[in-house]
Coordinates of C-alpha atoms in Angstrom, one line a residue:
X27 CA 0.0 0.0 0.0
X28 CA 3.0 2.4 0.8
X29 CA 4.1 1.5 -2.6
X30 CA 1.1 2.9 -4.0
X31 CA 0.8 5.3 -2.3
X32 CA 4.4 6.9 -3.1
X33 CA 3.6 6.0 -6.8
X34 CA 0.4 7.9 -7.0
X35 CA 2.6 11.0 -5.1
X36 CA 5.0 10.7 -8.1
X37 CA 2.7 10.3 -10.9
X38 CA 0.3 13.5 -9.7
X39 CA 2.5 16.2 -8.6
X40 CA 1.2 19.4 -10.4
X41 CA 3.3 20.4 -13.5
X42 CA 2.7 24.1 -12.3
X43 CA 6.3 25.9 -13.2
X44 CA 7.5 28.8 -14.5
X45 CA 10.8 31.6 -15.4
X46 CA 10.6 34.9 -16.0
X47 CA 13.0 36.7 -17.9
X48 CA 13.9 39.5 -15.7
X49 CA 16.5 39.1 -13.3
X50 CA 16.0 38.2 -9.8
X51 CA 17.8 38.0 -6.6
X52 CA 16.0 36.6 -3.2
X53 CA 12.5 36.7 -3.4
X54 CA 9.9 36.7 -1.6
X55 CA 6.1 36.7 -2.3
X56 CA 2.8 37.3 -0.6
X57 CA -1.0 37.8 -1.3
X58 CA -3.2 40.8 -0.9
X59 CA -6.6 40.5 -2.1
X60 CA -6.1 39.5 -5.6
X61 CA -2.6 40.5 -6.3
X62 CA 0.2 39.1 -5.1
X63 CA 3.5 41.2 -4.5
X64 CA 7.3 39.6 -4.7
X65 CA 10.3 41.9 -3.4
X66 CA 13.6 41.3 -3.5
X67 CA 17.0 42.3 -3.6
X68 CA 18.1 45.8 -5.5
X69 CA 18.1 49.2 -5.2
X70 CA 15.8 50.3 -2.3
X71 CA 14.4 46.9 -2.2
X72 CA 12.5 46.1 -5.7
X73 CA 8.9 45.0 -6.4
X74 CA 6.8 43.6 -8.7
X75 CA 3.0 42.7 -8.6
X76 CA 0.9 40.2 -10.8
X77 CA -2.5 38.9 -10.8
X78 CA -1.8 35.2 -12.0
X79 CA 1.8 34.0 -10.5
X80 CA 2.9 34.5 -13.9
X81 CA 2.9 37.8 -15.9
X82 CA 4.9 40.5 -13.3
X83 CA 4.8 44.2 -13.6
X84 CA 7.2 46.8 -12.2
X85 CA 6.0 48.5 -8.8
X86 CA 7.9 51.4 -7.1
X87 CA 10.9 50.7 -4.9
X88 CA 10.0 50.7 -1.0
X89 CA 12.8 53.2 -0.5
X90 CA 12.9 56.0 -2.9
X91 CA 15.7 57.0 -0.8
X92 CA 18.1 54.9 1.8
X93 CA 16.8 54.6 5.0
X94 CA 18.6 57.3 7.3
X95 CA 20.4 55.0 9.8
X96 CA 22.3 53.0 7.1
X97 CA 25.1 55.2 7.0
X98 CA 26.2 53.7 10.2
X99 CA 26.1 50.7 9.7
X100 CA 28.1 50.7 6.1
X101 CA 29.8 54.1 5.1
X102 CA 28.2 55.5 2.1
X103 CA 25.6 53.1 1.4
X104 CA 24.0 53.1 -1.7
X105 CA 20.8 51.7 -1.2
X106 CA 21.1 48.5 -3.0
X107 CA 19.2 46.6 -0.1
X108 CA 19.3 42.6 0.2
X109 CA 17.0 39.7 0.6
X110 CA 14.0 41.1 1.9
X111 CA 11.0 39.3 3.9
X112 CA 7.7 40.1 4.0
X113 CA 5.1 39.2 6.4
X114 CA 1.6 40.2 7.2
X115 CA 0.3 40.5 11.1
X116 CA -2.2 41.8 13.4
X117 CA -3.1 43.9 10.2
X118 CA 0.0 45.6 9.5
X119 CA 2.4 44.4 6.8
X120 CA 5.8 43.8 8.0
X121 CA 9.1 44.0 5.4
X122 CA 12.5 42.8 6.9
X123 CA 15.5 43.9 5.0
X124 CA 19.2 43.6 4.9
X125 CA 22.0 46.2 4.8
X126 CA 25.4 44.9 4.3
X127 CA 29.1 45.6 3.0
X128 CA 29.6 42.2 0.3
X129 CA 31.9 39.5 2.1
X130 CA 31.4 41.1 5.6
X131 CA 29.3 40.5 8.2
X132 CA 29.6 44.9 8.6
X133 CA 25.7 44.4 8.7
X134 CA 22.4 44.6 10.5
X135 CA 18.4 43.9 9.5
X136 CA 15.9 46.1 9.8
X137 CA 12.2 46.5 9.3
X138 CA 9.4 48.6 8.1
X139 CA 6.0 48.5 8.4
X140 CA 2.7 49.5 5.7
X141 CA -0.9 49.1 5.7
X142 CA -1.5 48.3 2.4
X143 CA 0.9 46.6 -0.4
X144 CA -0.9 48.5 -3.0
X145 CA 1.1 51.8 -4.2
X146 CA -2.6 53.2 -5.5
X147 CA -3.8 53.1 -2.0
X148 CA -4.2 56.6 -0.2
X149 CA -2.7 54.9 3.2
X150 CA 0.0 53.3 1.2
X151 CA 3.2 54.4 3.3
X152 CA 6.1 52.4 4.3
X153 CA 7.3 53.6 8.0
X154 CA 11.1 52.8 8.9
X155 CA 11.5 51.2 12.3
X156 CA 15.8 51.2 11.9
X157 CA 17.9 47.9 13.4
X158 CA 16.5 45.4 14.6
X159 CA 19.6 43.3 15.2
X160 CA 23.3 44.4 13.9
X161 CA 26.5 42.5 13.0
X162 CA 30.1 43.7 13.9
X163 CA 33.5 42.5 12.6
X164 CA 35.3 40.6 15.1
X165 CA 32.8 41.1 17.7
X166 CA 29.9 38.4 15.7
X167 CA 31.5 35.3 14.5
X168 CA 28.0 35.4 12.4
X169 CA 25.6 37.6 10.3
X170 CA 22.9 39.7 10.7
X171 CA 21.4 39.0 6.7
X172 CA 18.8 37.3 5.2
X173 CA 16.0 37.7 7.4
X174 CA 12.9 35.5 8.0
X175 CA 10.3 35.9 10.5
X176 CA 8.0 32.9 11.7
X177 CA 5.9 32.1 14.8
X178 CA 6.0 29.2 17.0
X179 CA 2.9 27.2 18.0
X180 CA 2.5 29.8 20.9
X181 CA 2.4 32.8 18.2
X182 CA 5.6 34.0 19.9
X183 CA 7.7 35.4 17.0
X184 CA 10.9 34.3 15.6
X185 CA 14.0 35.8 13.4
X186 CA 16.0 33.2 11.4
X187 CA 19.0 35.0 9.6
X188 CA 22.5 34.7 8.8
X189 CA 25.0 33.4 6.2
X190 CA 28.6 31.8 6.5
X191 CA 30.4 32.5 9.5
X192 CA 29.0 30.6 12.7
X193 CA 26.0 29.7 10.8
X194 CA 22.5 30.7 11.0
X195 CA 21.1 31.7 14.0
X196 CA 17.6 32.2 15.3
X197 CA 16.2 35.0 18.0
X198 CA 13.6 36.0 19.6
X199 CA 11.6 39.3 18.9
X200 CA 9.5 41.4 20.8
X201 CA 6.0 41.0 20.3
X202 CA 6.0 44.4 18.3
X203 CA 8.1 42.4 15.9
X204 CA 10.2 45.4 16.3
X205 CA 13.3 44.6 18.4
X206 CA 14.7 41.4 20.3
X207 CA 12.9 40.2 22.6
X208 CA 14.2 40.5 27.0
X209 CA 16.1 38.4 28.2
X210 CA 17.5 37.2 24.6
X211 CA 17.1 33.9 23.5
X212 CA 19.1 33.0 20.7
X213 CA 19.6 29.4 18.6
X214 CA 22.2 27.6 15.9
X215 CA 19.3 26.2 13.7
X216 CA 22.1 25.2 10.9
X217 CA 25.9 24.9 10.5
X218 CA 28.5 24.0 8.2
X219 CA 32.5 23.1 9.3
X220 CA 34.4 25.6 9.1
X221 CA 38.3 26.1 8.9
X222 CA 39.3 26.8 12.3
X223 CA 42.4 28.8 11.0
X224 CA 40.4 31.5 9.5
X225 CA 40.3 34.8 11.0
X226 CA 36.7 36.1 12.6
X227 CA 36.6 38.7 10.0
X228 CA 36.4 36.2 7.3
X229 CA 33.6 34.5 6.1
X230 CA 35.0 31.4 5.9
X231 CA 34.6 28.4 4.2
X232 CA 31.0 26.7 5.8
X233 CA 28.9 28.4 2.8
X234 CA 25.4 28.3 4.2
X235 CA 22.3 31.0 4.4
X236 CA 19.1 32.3 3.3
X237 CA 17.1 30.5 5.9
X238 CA 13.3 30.4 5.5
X239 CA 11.1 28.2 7.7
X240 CA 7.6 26.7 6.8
X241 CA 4.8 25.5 9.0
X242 CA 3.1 22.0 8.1
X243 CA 1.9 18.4 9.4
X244 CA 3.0 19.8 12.9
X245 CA 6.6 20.3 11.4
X246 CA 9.0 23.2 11.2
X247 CA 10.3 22.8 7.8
X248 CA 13.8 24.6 7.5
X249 CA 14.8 25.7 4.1
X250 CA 18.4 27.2 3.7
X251 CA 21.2 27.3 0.7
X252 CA 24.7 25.7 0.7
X253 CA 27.3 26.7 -1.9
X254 CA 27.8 29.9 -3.3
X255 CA 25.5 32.7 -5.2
X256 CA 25.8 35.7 -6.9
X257 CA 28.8 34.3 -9.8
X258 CA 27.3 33.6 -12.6
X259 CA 28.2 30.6 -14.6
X260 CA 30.7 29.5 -11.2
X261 CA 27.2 29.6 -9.2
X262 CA 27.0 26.5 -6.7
X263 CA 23.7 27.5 -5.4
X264 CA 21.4 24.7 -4.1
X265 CA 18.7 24.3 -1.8
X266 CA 18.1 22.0 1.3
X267 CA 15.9 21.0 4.0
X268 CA 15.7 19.6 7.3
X269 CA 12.2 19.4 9.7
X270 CA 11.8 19.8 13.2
X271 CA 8.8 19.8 16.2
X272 CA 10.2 22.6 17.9
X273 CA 10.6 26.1 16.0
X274 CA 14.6 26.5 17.6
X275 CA 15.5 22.9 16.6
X276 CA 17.5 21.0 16.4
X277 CA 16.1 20.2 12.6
X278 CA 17.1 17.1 11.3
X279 CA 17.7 15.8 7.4
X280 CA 15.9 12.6 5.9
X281 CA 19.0 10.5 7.4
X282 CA 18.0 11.9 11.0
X283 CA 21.4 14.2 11.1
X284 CA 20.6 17.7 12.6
X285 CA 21.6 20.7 10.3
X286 CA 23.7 22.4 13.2
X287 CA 26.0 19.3 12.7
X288 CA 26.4 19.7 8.9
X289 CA 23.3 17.8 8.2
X290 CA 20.7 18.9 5.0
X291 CA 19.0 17.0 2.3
X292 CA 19.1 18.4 -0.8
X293 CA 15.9 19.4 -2.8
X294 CA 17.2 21.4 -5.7
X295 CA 20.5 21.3 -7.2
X296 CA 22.3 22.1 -10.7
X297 CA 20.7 20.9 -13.7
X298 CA 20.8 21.0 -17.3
X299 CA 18.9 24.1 -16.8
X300 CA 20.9 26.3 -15.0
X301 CA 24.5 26.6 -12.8
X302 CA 23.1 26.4 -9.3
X303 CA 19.1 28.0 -7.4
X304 CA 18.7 29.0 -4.1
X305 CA 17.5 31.5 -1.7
X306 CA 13.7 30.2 -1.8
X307 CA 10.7 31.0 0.1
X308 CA 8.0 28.8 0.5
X309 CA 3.9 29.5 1.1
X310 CA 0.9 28.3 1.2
X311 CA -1.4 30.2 -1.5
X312 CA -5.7 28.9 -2.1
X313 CA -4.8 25.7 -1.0
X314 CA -1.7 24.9 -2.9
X315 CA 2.1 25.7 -1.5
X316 CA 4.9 26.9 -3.7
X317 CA 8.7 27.1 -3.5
X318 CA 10.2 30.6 -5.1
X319 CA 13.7 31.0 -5.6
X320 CA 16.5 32.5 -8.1
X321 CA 18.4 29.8 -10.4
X322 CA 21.8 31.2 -13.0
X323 CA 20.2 30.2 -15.9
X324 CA 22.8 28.6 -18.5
X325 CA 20.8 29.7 -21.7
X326 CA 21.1 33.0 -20.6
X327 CA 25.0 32.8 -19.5
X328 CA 24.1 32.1 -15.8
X329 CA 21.9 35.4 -15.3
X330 CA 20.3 34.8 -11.9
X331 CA 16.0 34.7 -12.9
X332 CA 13.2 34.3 -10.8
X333 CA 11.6 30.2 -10.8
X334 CA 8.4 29.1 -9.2
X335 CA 7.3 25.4 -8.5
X336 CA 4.2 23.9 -6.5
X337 CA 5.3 22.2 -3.5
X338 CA 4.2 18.5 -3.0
X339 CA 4.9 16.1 -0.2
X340 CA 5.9 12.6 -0.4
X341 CA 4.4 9.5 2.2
X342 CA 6.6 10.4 4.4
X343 CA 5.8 14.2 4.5
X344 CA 9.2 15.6 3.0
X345 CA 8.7 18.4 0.3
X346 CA 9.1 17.1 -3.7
X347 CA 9.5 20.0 -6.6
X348 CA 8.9 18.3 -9.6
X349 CA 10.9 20.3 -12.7
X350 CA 10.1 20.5 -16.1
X351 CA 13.6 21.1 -17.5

């Protein structure tokens, strides 16, 4: 009957797939209404809307100008902003963001708030809140990038980040969503070994980040990327998972190993489509979920563009992206 069962998993996924051909870093999606709204990485965080999942259109950027407190966190900061996340709660729509000097962990996250998603609105306004959590060379073995908010099964909110380094970390927030919370509590969720010899400043070896948890069948699911992004045809990128009961872990891969101890299974990896995908988010839209991520497309000579799949699980309730490359 397992047998069966598995078959009829595998013969049914949903073929629902697509690429646009605009270029993509990091994104994130979510619903108002009718439209759905995916931000990501670029200059003062970009946006696009669409009605269908499929056909995008430009919106404006969420910062026309960089937020006043960036300056002091990196020098002259030109308002290229990374890997936002975007939330909604308690009415109020919540974007995370990440200000950082490349290959440093000279960085902190920070978050503003709207009421509405749609620039037409009247009470369209995004408000600035500043730092949330900050990074300093040789003070943090990790980094403060790559947010992603979550709530545990008390609604008590959560912040995964990080890349490299010490790995990615996990703490928790206020219940205005707007600060840690008192006294901190702070978890390793995932980790990779790292070269002891390697100086603090450095960002080492154990390439990890871009972690992005997912509530379902009573499990914390724990996406994150290994390898590395962001070059092109050398892009390494690849996306894995690990699940736990217990929002701060420890998450463990298919073979049982938790991802603080190097563990990860991988879902999606190289293929005769592109050079490497990662940085995903995951939801749950009418019913269906979907993964989102950025893969170097090798048609296009490993230009990073944006990839949606519908998420299915297997028998044993581990996600499957079926790919029509």
């Amino acid at each position: 009957m397992q047998f069966y069962k598995i078959l009829f998993l595998t013969l049914f996924i949903s073929t629902f797939s697509w690429a646009q051909d605009f270029s993509v870093h990091d994104p994130v999606v979510i619903k108002q209404k009718d439209t759905y709204y995916l931000y990501c990485t670029g200059e003062g965080i970009t946006c696009y809307s669409s009605k269908d999942l499929k056909n995008w259109k430009r919106e404006p950027s969420v910062f026309a100008e960089k937020p006043v407190w960036t300056d002091s966190v990196v020098p002259e900061f030109k308002n290229h902003i990374w890997a936002p996340d975007i939330s909604l709660h308690n009415n109020t729509y919540y974007l995370y963001y990440s200000v950082s000097a490349f290959a440093k962990n000279t960085s902190a996250i920070g978050v503003a708030t709207n009421t509405t998603l749609n620039p037409d609105d009247a009470a369209y306004k995004w408000v600035d809140h500043g730092i949330v959590i900050q990074s300093v060379p040789n003070r943090d073995k990790w980094n403060a990038i790559d947010p992603n908010l979550t709530f545990d099964e008390n609604n008590i909110p959560w912040l995964a980040f990080g890349s490299f380094w010490d790995g990615l970390k996990m703490v928790k927030l206020s219940t205005d969503l707007l600060s840690k919370a008192q006294p901190e509590e702070w978890s390793t969720i995932a980790k990779r070994k790292r070269t002891f010899e390697l100086a603090d400043s450095n960002p080492g070896d154990a390439a990890l980040e871009a972690p992005f948890i997912f509530k379902k069948f009573g499990y914390f699911y724990l996406f994150l990327s290994w390898d590395f992004c962001c070059r092109g045809k050398d892009s390494t990128y690849k996306i894995v998972i690990g699940r736990s009961k217990n929002i701060t872990g420890p998450y463990l891969d298919k073979d049982g190993k938790p991802l603080n101890e190097g563990g990860g299974t991988i879902l999606i990896q190289e293929n005769k489509k592109w050079y490497g995908a990662g940085h995903n988010s995951t939801y749950t839209f009418d019913g269906k979920d979907y993964i989102f991520f950025h893969a170097y497309e090798i048609k296009d000579n490993g230009m990073s563009k944006l990839e949606a799949h519908e998420l299915q699980w297997d028998a044993n309730q581990w996600p499957i992206v079926k790919l029509n490359n």
